[in-house]
Tab-separated table of C-alpha atoms and ligand atoms in Angstrom:
chain	number	residue	atom	x	y	z
A	1	UNK	CA	-2.577	26.146	32.170
A	2	UNK	CA	-2.361	27.531	35.834
A	3	UNK	CA	0.672	29.019	36.699
A	4	UNK	CA	-0.364	29.181	40.030
A	5	UNK	CA	1.413	26.985	42.886
A	6	UNK	CA	-2.570	26.881	44.396
A	7	UNK	CA	-5.590	28.502	44.800
A	8	UNK	CA	-7.954	27.304	47.272
A	9	UNK	CA	-11.181	28.498	47.245
A	10	UNK	CA	-13.566	28.418	50.327
A	11	UNK	CA	-16.492	28.544	51.487
A	12	UNK	CA	-16.154	30.940	54.494
A	13	UNK	CA	-17.582	28.571	57.652
A	14	UNK	CA	-18.866	31.705	58.955
A	15	UNK	CA	-19.273	34.506	56.196
A	16	UNK	CA	-20.658	31.936	53.879
A	17	UNK	CA	-18.980	34.196	51.580
A	18	UNK	CA	-16.395	33.126	49.052
A	19	UNK	CA	-12.840	32.873	50.649
A	20	UNK	CA	-9.911	32.585	47.259
A	21	UNK	CA	-6.377	32.603	48.177
A	22	UNK	CA	-4.372	32.740	45.030
A	23	UNK	CA	-0.260	31.482	45.445
A	24	UNK	CA	1.475	32.550	42.836
A	25	UNK	CA	5.306	31.570	43.614
A	26	UNK	CA	6.870	31.107	46.445
A	27	UNK	CA	10.398	30.665	43.695
A	28	UNK	CA	12.254	33.674	46.215
A	29	UNK	CA	10.384	32.828	49.870
A	30	UNK	CA	7.188	32.632	51.004
A	31	UNK	CA	4.507	34.312	49.487
A	32	UNK	CA	3.178	37.528	50.695
A	33	UNK	CA	-0.335	39.955	49.630
A	34	UNK	CA	-2.914	41.768	50.470
A	35	UNK	CA	-6.491	40.934	51.186
A	36	UNK	CA	-8.229	42.468	48.806
A	37	UNK	CA	-12.481	42.951	50.747
A	38	UNK	CA	-14.400	44.131	47.476
A	39	UNK	CA	-17.407	43.686	45.268
A	40	UNK	CA	-17.111	41.352	42.196
A	41	UNK	CA	-20.599	40.849	39.961
A	42	UNK	CA	-19.515	36.799	40.783
A	43	UNK	CA	-16.814	35.687	42.922
A	44	UNK	CA	-15.098	33.873	39.735
A	45	UNK	CA	-14.942	37.921	39.055
A	46	UNK	CA	-13.132	37.579	42.193
A	47	UNK	CA	-11.412	34.755	41.691
A	48	UNK	CA	-9.642	36.041	38.384
A	49	UNK	CA	-8.798	39.769	40.781
A	50	UNK	CA	-6.592	36.753	42.641
A	51	UNK	CA	-4.175	35.303	40.197
A	52	UNK	CA	-3.821	39.113	38.309
A	53	UNK	CA	-3.108	40.215	41.696
A	54	UNK	CA	-1.075	36.880	42.603
A	55	UNK	CA	1.040	37.443	40.191
A	56	UNK	CA	1.734	40.743	40.361
A	57	UNK	CA	2.652	40.719	43.805
A	58	UNK	CA	5.613	37.684	42.516
A	59	UNK	CA	7.141	40.433	39.904
A	60	UNK	CA	6.689	43.459	42.675
A	61	UNK	CA	8.724	40.925	45.232
A	62	UNK	CA	11.648	40.153	42.135
A	63	UNK	CA	11.927	43.470	41.283
A	64	UNK	CA	13.006	45.508	44.116
A	65	UNK	CA	14.676	42.840	45.134
A	66	UNK	CA	13.228	40.116	48.407
A	67	UNK	CA	12.961	37.229	49.258
A	68	UNK	CA	9.688	36.998	49.020
A	69	UNK	CA	6.551	35.105	46.691
A	70	UNK	CA	3.760	36.838	44.982
A	71	UNK	CA	0.582	35.824	46.994
A	72	UNK	CA	-3.042	37.167	46.792
A	73	UNK	CA	-6.634	37.010	49.222
A	74	UNK	CA	-9.605	37.956	48.099
A	75	UNK	CA	-12.714	38.296	49.287
A	76	UNK	CA	-15.907	38.434	46.524
A	77	UNK	CA	-19.105	40.302	48.121
A	78	UNK	CA	-21.563	40.288	46.246
A	79	UNK	CA	-22.799	44.419	44.420
A	80	UNK	CA	-23.777	46.038	46.954
A	81	UNK	CA	-23.430	44.723	50.320
A	82	UNK	CA	-22.545	46.508	53.157
A	83	UNK	CA	-20.735	44.349	55.950
A	84	UNK	CA	-22.086	45.187	59.381
A	85	UNK	CA	-19.894	44.981	61.752
A	86	UNK	CA	-20.300	41.034	62.886
A	87	UNK	CA	-20.052	40.277	59.963
A	88	UNK	CA	-17.263	41.901	58.909
A	89	UNK	CA	-16.029	39.957	62.158
A	90	UNK	CA	-17.172	36.804	61.106
A	91	UNK	CA	-15.391	37.389	56.928
A	92	UNK	CA	-12.257	38.009	58.983
A	93	UNK	CA	-11.545	35.012	60.927
A	94	UNK	CA	-13.061	33.158	57.353
A	95	UNK	CA	-10.276	34.446	55.795
A	96	UNK	CA	-8.040	33.977	59.102
A	97	UNK	CA	-8.805	30.338	58.894
A	98	UNK	CA	-7.529	29.870	55.484
A	99	UNK	CA	-3.782	31.788	55.900
A	100	UNK	CA	-3.216	29.019	58.785
A	101	UNK	CA	-4.299	26.056	57.538
A	102	UNK	CA	-1.686	26.974	54.368
A	103	UNK	CA	1.330	26.667	57.445
A	104	UNK	CA	3.144	29.935	56.644
A	105	UNK	CA	3.234	29.341	52.332
A	106	UNK	CA	1.269	32.280	52.033
A	107	UNK	CA	1.192	36.241	54.618
A	108	UNK	CA	-1.381	38.495	54.313
A	109	UNK	CA	-1.722	42.171	54.447
A	110	UNK	CA	-3.885	44.844	53.858
A	111	UNK	CA	-5.401	45.934	50.610
A	112	UNK	CA	-8.107	47.455	48.623
A	113	UNK	CA	-10.850	47.143	51.499
A	114	UNK	CA	-8.713	46.071	54.057
A	115	UNK	CA	-6.581	48.184	57.286
A	116	UNK	CA	-4.548	47.133	59.573
A	117	UNK	CA	-7.582	46.813	62.110
A	118	UNK	CA	-8.624	44.178	59.841
A	119	UNK	CA	-5.232	42.220	60.146
A	120	UNK	CA	-5.218	42.927	64.327
A	121	UNK	CA	-8.251	40.186	63.734
A	122	UNK	CA	-7.028	37.673	61.222
A	123	UNK	CA	-3.579	38.215	63.395
A	124	UNK	CA	-5.832	36.766	66.565
A	125	UNK	CA	-6.067	33.492	64.533
A	126	UNK	CA	-3.240	33.367	62.750
A	127	UNK	CA	0.476	34.595	63.184
A	128	UNK	CA	0.851	34.666	58.712
A	129	UNK	CA	-0.240	38.425	58.946
A	130	UNK	CA	0.978	41.631	57.997
A	131	UNK	CA	0.517	45.276	58.879
A	132	UNK	CA	-1.023	45.032	62.284
A	133	UNK	CA	-1.028	47.868	64.528
A	134	UNK	CA	2.798	49.003	65.850
A	135	UNK	CA	0.907	48.745	69.253
A	136	UNK	CA	0.437	44.974	68.257
A	137	UNK	CA	3.813	44.357	67.132
A	138	UNK	CA	2.760	45.527	63.779
A	139	UNK	CA	4.346	47.403	61.281
A	140	UNK	CA	0.771	48.996	60.740
A	141	UNK	CA	-0.271	50.848	58.006
A	142	UNK	CA	1.604	50.191	54.733
A	143	UNK	CA	-0.420	52.496	52.762
A	144	UNK	CA	1.825	55.702	53.315
A	145	UNK	CA	5.209	53.407	52.762
A	146	UNK	CA	3.043	52.976	49.205
A	147	UNK	CA	2.408	56.285	49.169
A	148	UNK	CA	6.217	57.794	49.501
A	149	UNK	CA	7.300	54.175	47.108
A	150	UNK	CA	5.468	56.021	44.182
A	151	UNK	CA	6.669	59.069	45.141
A	152	UNK	CA	10.073	57.757	44.188
A	153	UNK	CA	9.158	56.240	40.920
A	154	UNK	CA	7.187	59.554	39.929
A	155	UNK	CA	11.136	61.595	40.783
A	156	UNK	CA	12.437	58.943	38.823
A	157	UNK	CA	10.836	59.492	35.747
A	158	UNK	CA	10.385	63.678	36.263
A	159	UNK	CA	14.184	63.646	35.564
A	160	UNK	CA	13.982	61.292	33.448
A	161	UNK	CA	11.262	63.333	30.910
A	162	UNK	CA	12.408	66.745	32.633
A	163	UNK	CA	15.860	66.486	33.823
A	164	UNK	CA	15.215	67.228	37.396
A	165	UNK	CA	13.180	64.823	40.458
A	166	UNK	CA	11.742	67.687	41.337
A	167	UNK	CA	7.998	68.090	41.237
A	168	UNK	CA	7.219	71.624	41.636
A	169	UNK	CA	5.438	72.918	38.978
A	170	UNK	CA	4.665	69.854	37.147
A	171	UNK	CA	0.979	68.922	36.742
A	172	UNK	CA	-0.038	65.143	37.839
A	173	UNK	CA	-3.510	64.232	38.022
A	174	UNK	CA	-4.269	61.640	40.531
A	175	UNK	CA	-7.805	59.365	39.350
A	176	UNK	CA	-8.044	57.486	42.901
A	177	UNK	CA	-8.316	59.293	46.398
A	178	UNK	CA	-8.200	55.722	48.849
A	179	UNK	CA	-5.373	55.462	51.661
A	180	UNK	CA	-2.762	55.667	49.162
A	181	UNK	CA	-3.923	58.442	46.605
A	182	UNK	CA	-4.993	61.177	49.249
A	183	UNK	CA	-1.955	60.642	51.378
A	184	UNK	CA	0.251	60.560	47.335
A	185	UNK	CA	-2.570	63.663	46.931
A	186	UNK	CA	-0.902	64.993	49.502
A	187	UNK	CA	2.952	64.850	49.622
A	188	UNK	CA	2.250	65.942	45.784
A	189	UNK	CA	0.332	68.935	47.243
A	190	UNK	CA	3.008	69.595	49.399
A	191	UNK	CA	5.820	69.523	47.340
A	192	UNK	CA	4.217	72.489	45.138
A	193	UNK	CA	2.818	70.427	42.205
A	194	UNK	CA	-0.499	71.385	40.484
A	195	UNK	CA	-3.531	69.282	40.867
A	196	UNK	CA	-5.797	67.710	39.242
A	197	UNK	CA	-7.397	64.582	41.364
A	198	UNK	CA	-10.524	62.547	41.271
A	199	UNK	CA	-12.758	59.752	42.681
A	200	UNK	CA	-15.925	57.799	42.391
A	201	UNK	CA	-16.851	58.927	45.938
A	202	UNK	CA	-17.515	62.332	45.348
A	203	UNK	CA	-17.395	63.043	49.143
A	204	UNK	CA	-13.811	63.187	48.333
A	205	UNK	CA	-13.762	66.751	46.824
A	206	UNK	CA	-13.148	67.785	49.909
A	207	UNK	CA	-9.631	66.154	49.741
A	208	UNK	CA	-9.304	68.558	46.091
A	209	UNK	CA	-10.844	71.314	47.302
A	210	UNK	CA	-7.909	71.221	50.641
A	211	UNK	CA	-5.528	70.570	48.269
A	212	UNK	CA	-6.484	73.754	46.039
A	213	UNK	CA	-6.881	70.664	43.257
A	214	UNK	CA	-8.472	70.594	40.645
A	215	UNK	CA	-11.590	68.367	40.226
A	216	UNK	CA	-12.012	65.907	37.262
A	217	UNK	CA	-14.979	62.990	36.473
A	218	UNK	CA	-13.456	59.770	37.408
A	219	UNK	CA	-13.835	58.751	33.666
A	220	UNK	CA	-12.201	62.281	31.607
A	221	UNK	CA	-9.363	61.937	34.322
A	222	UNK	CA	-7.340	59.745	31.969
A	223	UNK	CA	-7.535	62.739	29.581
A	224	UNK	CA	-6.327	65.802	31.268
A	225	UNK	CA	-4.181	68.074	29.663
A	226	UNK	CA	-0.570	67.334	32.870
A	227	UNK	CA	2.386	65.759	32.431
A	228	UNK	CA	1.992	62.950	34.736
A	229	UNK	CA	-1.252	60.752	35.229
A	230	UNK	CA	-1.196	58.837	38.472
A	231	UNK	CA	-3.328	55.615	38.063
A	232	UNK	CA	-4.483	54.930	42.445
A	233	UNK	CA	-7.871	53.287	42.099
A	234	UNK	CA	-8.557	49.784	41.204
A	235	UNK	CA	-7.046	47.799	38.199
A	236	UNK	CA	-7.674	48.376	34.161
A	237	UNK	CA	-7.276	52.166	34.486
A	238	UNK	CA	-5.419	51.971	30.917
A	239	UNK	CA	-7.800	50.869	28.295
A	240	UNK	CA	-6.471	50.835	24.189
A	241	UNK	CA	-9.176	53.306	23.841
A	242	UNK	CA	-7.858	55.285	26.552
A	243	UNK	CA	-4.535	55.258	25.240
A	244	UNK	CA	-5.450	57.122	23.037
A	245	UNK	CA	-7.035	59.889	24.696
A	246	UNK	CA	-4.496	60.498	26.919
A	247	UNK	CA	-2.674	63.697	26.642
A	248	UNK	CA	0.039	63.441	28.960
A	249	UNK	CA	4.157	62.007	28.737
A	250	UNK	CA	3.988	59.405	31.624
A	251	UNK	CA	2.091	57.485	33.349
A	252	UNK	CA	3.057	56.502	36.884
A	253	UNK	CA	0.759	55.285	39.759
A	254	UNK	CA	0.333	52.884	42.839
A	255	UNK	CA	-2.870	51.317	41.798
A	256	UNK	CA	-2.332	47.018	40.926
A	257	UNK	CA	-3.667	46.041	37.612
A	258	UNK	CA	-3.103	49.517	35.441
A	259	UNK	CA	-3.980	47.524	32.064
A	260	UNK	CA	-6.519	46.608	30.872
A	261	UNK	CA	-4.916	44.266	28.359
A	262	UNK	CA	-0.886	43.144	27.945
A	263	UNK	CA	-0.702	44.925	24.923
A	264	UNK	CA	-1.073	48.646	26.052
A	265	UNK	CA	1.853	49.461	27.257
A	266	UNK	CA	3.235	48.645	23.884
A	267	UNK	CA	0.591	51.261	22.287
A	268	UNK	CA	1.440	53.898	25.553
A	269	UNK	CA	5.420	53.128	24.467
A	270	UNK	CA	4.834	53.692	20.888
A	271	UNK	CA	2.940	57.104	21.231
A	272	UNK	CA	5.733	58.222	23.148
A	273	UNK	CA	4.220	58.103	26.861
A	274	UNK	CA	6.488	56.068	30.015
A	275	UNK	CA	5.122	53.887	31.168
A	276	UNK	CA	6.120	52.284	34.885
A	277	UNK	CA	4.583	48.691	35.434
A	278	UNK	CA	2.429	48.989	38.087
A	279	UNK	CA	3.987	46.455	40.079
A	280	UNK	CA	7.342	48.541	40.593
A	281	UNK	CA	5.821	52.373	41.316
A	282	UNK	CA	3.289	50.687	43.808
A	283	UNK	CA	5.302	48.158	45.682
A	284	UNK	CA	6.615	50.200	49.485
A	285	UNK	CA	3.762	49.181	50.792
A	286	UNK	CA	5.404	45.523	50.602
A	287	UNK	CA	8.473	47.003	51.002
A	288	UNK	CA	8.287	48.711	54.287
A	289	UNK	CA	6.417	44.905	55.741
A	290	UNK	CA	8.418	42.725	54.778
A	291	UNK	CA	12.093	45.018	55.526
A	292	UNK	CA	10.274	45.457	59.302
A	293	UNK	CA	8.993	42.454	59.900
A	294	UNK	CA	10.918	39.743	58.527
A	295	UNK	CA	14.137	41.390	57.688
A	296	UNK	CA	14.156	43.392	61.140
A	297	UNK	CA	15.304	46.338	60.046
A	298	UNK	CA	15.010	49.910	61.524
A	299	UNK	CA	12.511	52.450	60.589
A	300	UNK	CA	15.342	54.382	58.343
A	301	UNK	CA	16.071	51.687	56.634
A	302	UNK	CA	13.014	50.114	56.041
A	303	UNK	CA	12.070	53.097	54.230
A	304	UNK	CA	15.456	54.067	52.337
A	305	UNK	CA	14.967	50.749	50.356
A	306	UNK	CA	11.568	52.278	50.085
A	307	UNK	CA	12.846	55.066	48.554
A	308	UNK	CA	15.255	52.854	46.394
A	309	UNK	CA	12.645	52.349	44.377
A	310	UNK	CA	13.634	55.753	42.320
A	311	UNK	CA	17.379	54.225	42.012
A	312	UNK	CA	15.093	50.375	40.727
A	313	UNK	CA	13.192	53.259	37.920
A	314	UNK	CA	16.153	54.466	36.177
A	315	UNK	CA	17.874	51.938	36.124
A	316	UNK	CA	14.963	50.278	33.926
A	317	UNK	CA	13.911	53.035	32.152
A	318	UNK	CA	17.967	52.695	31.495
A	319	UNK	CA	17.718	49.355	30.404
A	320	UNK	CA	14.821	49.572	28.232
A	321	UNK	CA	16.113	52.363	25.900
A	322	UNK	CA	19.590	50.976	25.586
A	323	UNK	CA	17.650	47.056	25.064
A	324	UNK	CA	14.435	48.568	22.623
A	325	UNK	CA	11.968	47.667	25.058
A	326	UNK	CA	9.208	48.854	26.715
A	327	UNK	CA	9.662	50.195	30.317
A	328	UNK	CA	7.444	46.883	31.208
A	329	UNK	CA	9.400	43.788	28.944
A	330	UNK	CA	12.803	45.835	31.057
A	331	UNK	CA	10.858	44.425	34.351
A	332	UNK	CA	9.261	41.445	33.556
A	333	UNK	CA	13.013	40.578	32.055
A	334	UNK	CA	14.640	41.600	35.300
A	335	UNK	CA	11.810	39.511	37.020
A	336	UNK	CA	12.174	36.997	34.762
A	337	UNK	CA	16.042	36.143	35.548
A	338	UNK	CA	15.530	36.675	39.112
A	339	UNK	CA	12.868	34.030	39.104
A	340	UNK	CA	14.752	31.359	37.268
A	341	UNK	CA	17.830	32.022	39.250
A	342	UNK	CA	16.348	31.086	42.547
A	343	UNK	CA	14.453	27.941	40.685
A	344	UNK	CA	18.304	26.775	39.198
A	345	UNK	CA	19.686	24.293	41.027
A	346	UNK	CA	23.579	25.974	40.476
A	347	UNK	CA	21.666	28.340	43.181
A	348	UNK	CA	21.117	32.710	42.567
A	349	UNK	CA	24.466	33.235	41.849
A	350	UNK	CA	24.082	31.775	38.342
A	351	UNK	CA	22.276	35.247	38.157
B	1	LIG	N1	-1.839	46.041	49.410
B	1	LIG	C1	-0.214	45.549	49.301
B	1	LIG	C2	0.124	44.967	47.567
B	1	LIG	O1	-1.176	45.252	46.569
B	1	LIG	C3	-0.115	44.278	49.666
B	1	LIG	C4	0.959	44.233	51.409
B	1	LIG	C5	0.750	45.031	51.672
B	1	LIG	C6	0.848	43.128	51.324
B	1	LIG	C7	1.937	45.398	53.113
B	1	LIG	C8	1.720	42.859	52.914
B	1	LIG	C9	2.177	43.717	52.861
B	1	LIG	O2	1.675	45.343	47.620
């Protein structure tokens, strides 16, 4: 069964590349979610990614308590393809046309492979775009806010496990040094955490050196001897076999779709490892963008909402423990309740 409201797949008129927009749910409000410009062995893998990522966005907004729905856009690039600037522009215009044709049902933002400058290009065709550079009236790069929100989630977990939200002296392994991962690693280093880092791009080693971090191989970092592992790259970081090799007490990070399969959450729980659902820990970016651009909140208020991820995670961990659930189940149930209440004819007050 398709549990998405709408999925558009088109060959871009200019780029001839597959443009995919998945609108999972608008039960809470118009859908939002980033544009992923990434390589896939087959465009169908991009479609699968868009379906999963958009569903996660629905849960992300529901748990964050924001009146937005879940969507995602993916442009599936062939393996090894490099987009020179002109072709990139063509891709972005193709995406913009598709978004505009949805008439506001879906608003895009940055994601893996895109940033504020790309949003500026999309914004020339459609108003349904978040995170354009500030000079163009947007809220700018979302990645510092995603990093800040993840730090809030880490504090909640630290408090739970060690009785303090301070992370100085804790050992953390950050897997992925893209915009969010590198920003988060910097925040953690500034606080005095001992870091192990990695990235599939060996050039990122420079960032690790700058932060005094140890470097691990990308396919080994999950097994690092640390307190908390922080997935900050592409999805499916946690596999059934990988969980058996973990030595940490918690896994908390900003990467979307961290679990290779849903049952991995139960395996983690059985091993006594705290896993904060990715869609809870990674919500800072969208919380900031929507708060500033839709709800017109001032910067400090938007930041306060991002920091409130700490309370959300603390409550989830508490609820999970008191009801004998995994944090993943507790978060799913919370999202489900909020979505059901919104589609209930008796109205949201029935929540
Ligand atoms: N990449 C962001 C996420 O996964 C998507 C996003 C950011 C969408 C900011 C809108 C605004 O949450």
